[in-house]
XYZ file of C-alpha atoms in Angstrom:
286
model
C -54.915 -121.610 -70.736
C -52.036 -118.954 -70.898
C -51.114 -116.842 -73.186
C -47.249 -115.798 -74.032
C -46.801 -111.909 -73.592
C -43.853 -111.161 -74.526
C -41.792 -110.654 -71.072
C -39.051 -107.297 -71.037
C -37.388 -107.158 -68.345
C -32.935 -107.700 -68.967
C -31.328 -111.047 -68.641
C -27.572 -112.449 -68.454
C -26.580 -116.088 -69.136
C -23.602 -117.929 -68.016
C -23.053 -121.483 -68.576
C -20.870 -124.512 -67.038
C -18.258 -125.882 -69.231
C -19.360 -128.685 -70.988
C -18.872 -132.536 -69.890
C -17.254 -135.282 -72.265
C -19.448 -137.756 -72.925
C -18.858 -141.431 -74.207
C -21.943 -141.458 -75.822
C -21.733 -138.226 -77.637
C -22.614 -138.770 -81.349
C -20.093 -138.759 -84.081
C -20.606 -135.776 -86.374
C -23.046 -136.212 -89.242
C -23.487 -133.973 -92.356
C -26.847 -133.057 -92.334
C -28.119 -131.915 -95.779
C -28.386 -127.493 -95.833
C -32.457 -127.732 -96.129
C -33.110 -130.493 -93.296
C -33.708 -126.983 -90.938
C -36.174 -124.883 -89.133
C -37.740 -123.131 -90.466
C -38.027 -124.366 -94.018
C -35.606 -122.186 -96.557
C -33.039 -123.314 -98.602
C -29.790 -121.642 -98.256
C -28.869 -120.270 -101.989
C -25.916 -117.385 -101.716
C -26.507 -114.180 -101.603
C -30.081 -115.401 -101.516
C -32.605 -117.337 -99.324
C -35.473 -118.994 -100.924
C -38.292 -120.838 -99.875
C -38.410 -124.470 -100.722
C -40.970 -125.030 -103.262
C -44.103 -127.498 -102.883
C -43.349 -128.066 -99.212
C -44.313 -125.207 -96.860
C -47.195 -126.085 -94.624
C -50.433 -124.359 -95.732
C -50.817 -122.208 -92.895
C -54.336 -121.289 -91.049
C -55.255 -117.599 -90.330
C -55.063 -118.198 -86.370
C -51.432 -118.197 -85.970
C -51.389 -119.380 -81.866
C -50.339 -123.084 -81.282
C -51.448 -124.871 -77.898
C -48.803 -126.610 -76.076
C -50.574 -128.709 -73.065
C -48.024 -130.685 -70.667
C -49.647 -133.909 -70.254
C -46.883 -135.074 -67.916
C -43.436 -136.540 -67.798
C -42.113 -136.416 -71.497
C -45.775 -136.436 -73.097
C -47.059 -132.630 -74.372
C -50.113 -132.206 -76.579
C -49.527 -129.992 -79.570
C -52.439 -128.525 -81.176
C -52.012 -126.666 -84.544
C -54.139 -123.771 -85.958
C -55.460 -126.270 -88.576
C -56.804 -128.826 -85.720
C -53.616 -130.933 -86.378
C -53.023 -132.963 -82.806
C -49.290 -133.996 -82.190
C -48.537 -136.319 -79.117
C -44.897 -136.369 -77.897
C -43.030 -139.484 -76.196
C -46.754 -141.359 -76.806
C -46.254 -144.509 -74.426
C -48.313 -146.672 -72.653
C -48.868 -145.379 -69.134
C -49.459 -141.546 -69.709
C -51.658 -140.435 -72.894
C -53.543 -137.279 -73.809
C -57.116 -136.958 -73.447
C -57.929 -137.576 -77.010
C -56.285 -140.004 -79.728
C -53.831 -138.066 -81.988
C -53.313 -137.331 -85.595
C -49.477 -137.763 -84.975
C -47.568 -139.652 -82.281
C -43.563 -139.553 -81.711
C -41.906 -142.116 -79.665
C -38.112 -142.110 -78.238
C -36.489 -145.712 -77.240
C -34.298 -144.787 -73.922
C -36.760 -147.020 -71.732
C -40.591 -147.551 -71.942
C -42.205 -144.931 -70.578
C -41.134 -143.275 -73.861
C -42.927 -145.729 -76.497
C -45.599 -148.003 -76.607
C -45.999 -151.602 -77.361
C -49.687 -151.085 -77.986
C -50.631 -147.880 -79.213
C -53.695 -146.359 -80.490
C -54.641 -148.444 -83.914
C -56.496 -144.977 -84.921
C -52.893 -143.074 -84.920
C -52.773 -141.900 -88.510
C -49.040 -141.218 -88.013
C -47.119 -143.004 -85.518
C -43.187 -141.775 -85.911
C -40.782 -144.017 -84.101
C -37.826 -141.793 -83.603
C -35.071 -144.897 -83.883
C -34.420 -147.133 -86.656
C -34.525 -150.245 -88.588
C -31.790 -152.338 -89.778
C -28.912 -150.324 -88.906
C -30.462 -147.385 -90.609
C -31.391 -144.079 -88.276
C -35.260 -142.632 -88.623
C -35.860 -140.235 -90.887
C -38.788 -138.165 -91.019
C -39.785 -135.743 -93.727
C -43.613 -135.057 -93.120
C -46.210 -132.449 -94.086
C -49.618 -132.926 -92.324
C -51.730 -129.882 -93.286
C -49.953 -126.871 -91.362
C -47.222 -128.919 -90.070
C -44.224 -130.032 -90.998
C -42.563 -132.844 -88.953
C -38.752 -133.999 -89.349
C -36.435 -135.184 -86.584
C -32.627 -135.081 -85.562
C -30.827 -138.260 -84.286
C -29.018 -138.626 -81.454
C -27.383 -141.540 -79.490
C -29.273 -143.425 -76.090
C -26.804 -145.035 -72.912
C -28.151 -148.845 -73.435
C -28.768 -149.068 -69.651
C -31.996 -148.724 -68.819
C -34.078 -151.563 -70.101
C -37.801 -152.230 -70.191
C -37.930 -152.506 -73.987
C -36.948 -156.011 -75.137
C -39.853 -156.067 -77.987
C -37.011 -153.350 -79.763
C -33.229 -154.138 -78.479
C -30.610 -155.833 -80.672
C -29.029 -156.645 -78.031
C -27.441 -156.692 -74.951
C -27.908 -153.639 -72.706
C -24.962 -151.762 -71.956
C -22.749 -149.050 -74.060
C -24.563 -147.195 -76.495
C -27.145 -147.117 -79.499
C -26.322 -145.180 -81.849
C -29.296 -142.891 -83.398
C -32.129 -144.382 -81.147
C -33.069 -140.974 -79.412
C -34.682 -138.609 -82.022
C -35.059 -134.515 -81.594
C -38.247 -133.822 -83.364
C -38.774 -130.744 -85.163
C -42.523 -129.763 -85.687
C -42.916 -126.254 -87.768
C -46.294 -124.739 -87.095
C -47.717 -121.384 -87.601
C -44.175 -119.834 -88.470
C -42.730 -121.646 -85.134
C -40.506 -123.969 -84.755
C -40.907 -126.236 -81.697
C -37.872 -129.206 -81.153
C -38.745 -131.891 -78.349
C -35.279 -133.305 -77.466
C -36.775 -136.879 -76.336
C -34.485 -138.876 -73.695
C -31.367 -136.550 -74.842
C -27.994 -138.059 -73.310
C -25.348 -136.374 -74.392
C -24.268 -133.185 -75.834
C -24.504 -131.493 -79.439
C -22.659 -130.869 -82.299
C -22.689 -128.128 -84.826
C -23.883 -130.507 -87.196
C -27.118 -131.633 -84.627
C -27.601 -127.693 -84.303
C -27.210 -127.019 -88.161
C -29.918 -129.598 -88.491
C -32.254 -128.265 -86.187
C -31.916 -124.626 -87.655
C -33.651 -122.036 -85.521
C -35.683 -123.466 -82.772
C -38.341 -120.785 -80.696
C -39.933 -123.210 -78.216
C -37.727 -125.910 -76.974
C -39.421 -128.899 -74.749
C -36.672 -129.975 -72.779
C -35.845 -132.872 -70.008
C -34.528 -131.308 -67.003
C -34.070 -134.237 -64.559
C -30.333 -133.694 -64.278
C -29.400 -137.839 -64.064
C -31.293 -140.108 -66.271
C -30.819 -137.731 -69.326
C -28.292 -134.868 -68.894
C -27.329 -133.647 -65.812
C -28.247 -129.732 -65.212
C -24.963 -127.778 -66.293
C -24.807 -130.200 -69.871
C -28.431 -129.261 -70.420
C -27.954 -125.644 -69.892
C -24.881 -126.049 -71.911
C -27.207 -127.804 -74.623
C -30.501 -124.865 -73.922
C -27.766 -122.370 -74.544
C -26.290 -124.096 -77.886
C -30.207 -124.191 -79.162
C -31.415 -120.387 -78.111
C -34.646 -121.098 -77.867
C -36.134 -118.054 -76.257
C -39.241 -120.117 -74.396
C -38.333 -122.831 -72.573
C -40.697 -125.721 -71.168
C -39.319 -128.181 -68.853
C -40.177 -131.973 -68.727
C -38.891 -135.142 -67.585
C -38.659 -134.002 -64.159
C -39.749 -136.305 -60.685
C -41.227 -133.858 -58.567
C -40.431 -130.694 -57.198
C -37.611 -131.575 -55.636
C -35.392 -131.995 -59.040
C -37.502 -129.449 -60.949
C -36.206 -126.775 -58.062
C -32.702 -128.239 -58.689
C -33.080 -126.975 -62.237
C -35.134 -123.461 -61.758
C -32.424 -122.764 -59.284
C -29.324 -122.990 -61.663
C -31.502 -121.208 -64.144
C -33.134 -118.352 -62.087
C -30.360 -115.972 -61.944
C -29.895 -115.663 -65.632
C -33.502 -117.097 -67.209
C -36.805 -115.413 -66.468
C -38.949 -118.191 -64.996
C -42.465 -117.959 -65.183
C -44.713 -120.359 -63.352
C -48.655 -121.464 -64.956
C -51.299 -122.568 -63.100
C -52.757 -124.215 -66.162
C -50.871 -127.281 -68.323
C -51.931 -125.341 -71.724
C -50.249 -122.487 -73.007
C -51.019 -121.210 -76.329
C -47.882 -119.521 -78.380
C -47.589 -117.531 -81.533
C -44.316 -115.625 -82.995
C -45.792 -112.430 -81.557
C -46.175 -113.895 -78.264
C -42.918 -115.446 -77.890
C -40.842 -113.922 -75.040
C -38.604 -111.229 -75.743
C -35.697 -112.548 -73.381
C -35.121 -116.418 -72.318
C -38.006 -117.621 -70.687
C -38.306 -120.835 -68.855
C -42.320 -121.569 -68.359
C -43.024 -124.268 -66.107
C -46.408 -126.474 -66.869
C -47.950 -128.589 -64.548
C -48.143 -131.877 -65.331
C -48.828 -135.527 -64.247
């Protein structure tokens, strides 16, 4: 396992221009609490919302393990397990509490998953309505952020309403898990750029889990446009098909991120740990 040390060396950051996108998603008024982390916004004052706030343990470190492609293990201070992008080909080594899904193709969701899942969050909707999460599982608190998915890729005919071209709106969800005063956003099978109203909803985001594969989601200068939008100061890359595209994405980043290399897929974080300048931290994974 790692553990964060806050890094101190000086960094710069330049980013492309953004890309249009067709299947950028229409602006959505998010409601002013929906945010990491959880206050309520009440001039001249902030608050925090009542009845809600994770009960917090006294070890304040969260373990992040890369499990491989889109799939990380997140282990609270309380013993709550999170699995992200649970599908049916890649799992963690142990069953957990809480399992997201995303909807782009399958190795994203599964059809069969784990009947002992005591929480399993599909992060697209029913019905014509978009998922929405509002969730407090001991010290965590679990919401997500919609987004829209290219209808291109098939593999999941169990879920489409068919046909499989243009674009479904709000089937890609952002989830937002706020643990031991951090909050950590995995951006799923992201496709297209934010708005102020996504970034509004996600509120401040410290550890950011993001696909870097630079074709099947965003390609690299969108997703540095999007890293730069979020300001996450720790980084972890996923969604990437060997070394080949991950050093496609290091390289764009390595002149203006610190990039940090582990030998081990777990690395445990805390707010006093987090990085003091942008840090990407590559995880090996499956």
């Amino acid at each position: 396992m790692v553990r964060l040390k806050g890094l101190g060396f000086a960094v710069g950051f330049v980013v492309a221009g953004g890309l249009s996108h067709a299947v950028a998603q229409d602006s959505t008024a998010y409601p002013e609490p929906e945010r990491c982390p959880r206050f309520i916004a009440s001039a001249p004052t902030i608050t925090l919302a009542k009845a809600t706030i994770p009960i917090q343990a006294a070890d304040k470190s969260v373990s992040i393990t890369y499990v491989g492609h889109s799939t990380f293990l997140i282990q609270s201070p309380a013993g709550v397990t999170i699995a992200t992008d649970y599908n049916d080909g890649l799992r963690p080594p142990v069953t957990p509490e809480i399992a997201t899904m995303n909807r782009a193709h399958i190795t994203h969701f599964s059809i069969s998953p784990d009947p002992d899942i005591a929480y399993l969050l599909p992060g697209w909707g029913r019905d014509g309505e978009p998922a929405a999460y509002d969730l407090t599982v001991r010290d965590v608190w679990i919401r997500n952020v919609t987004t829209n998915i290219r209808r291109d890729f098939g593999g999941f005919d169990d879920f489409d309403d068919g046909g499989m071209s243009g674009v479904e709106r709000d089937m890609n969800s952002m989830f937002v898990f706020e643990v031991a005063g951090l909050c950590i956003a995995h951006l799923g099978h992201l496709h297209h750029l934010l708005t102020d109203d996504h970034l509004k909803a996600l509120g401040r985001i410290d550890v950011v889990l993001a696909p870097v594969d630079g074709s099947r989601t965003l390609n690299v200068e969108d997703m540095i446009t999007v890293l730069r939008d979020i300001q996450a100061p720790l980084i972890i890359p996923m969604h990437f098909f060997g070394g080949a595209t991950l050093n496609r994405f290091t390289k764009k980043l390595e002149e203006y991120y610190a990039v940090e290399l582990s030998s081990s897929p777990t690395v445990s974080v805390s707010r006093d740990t987090l990085p003091a300048i942008p840090t990407l931290l590559v995880l090996p994974g499956a």
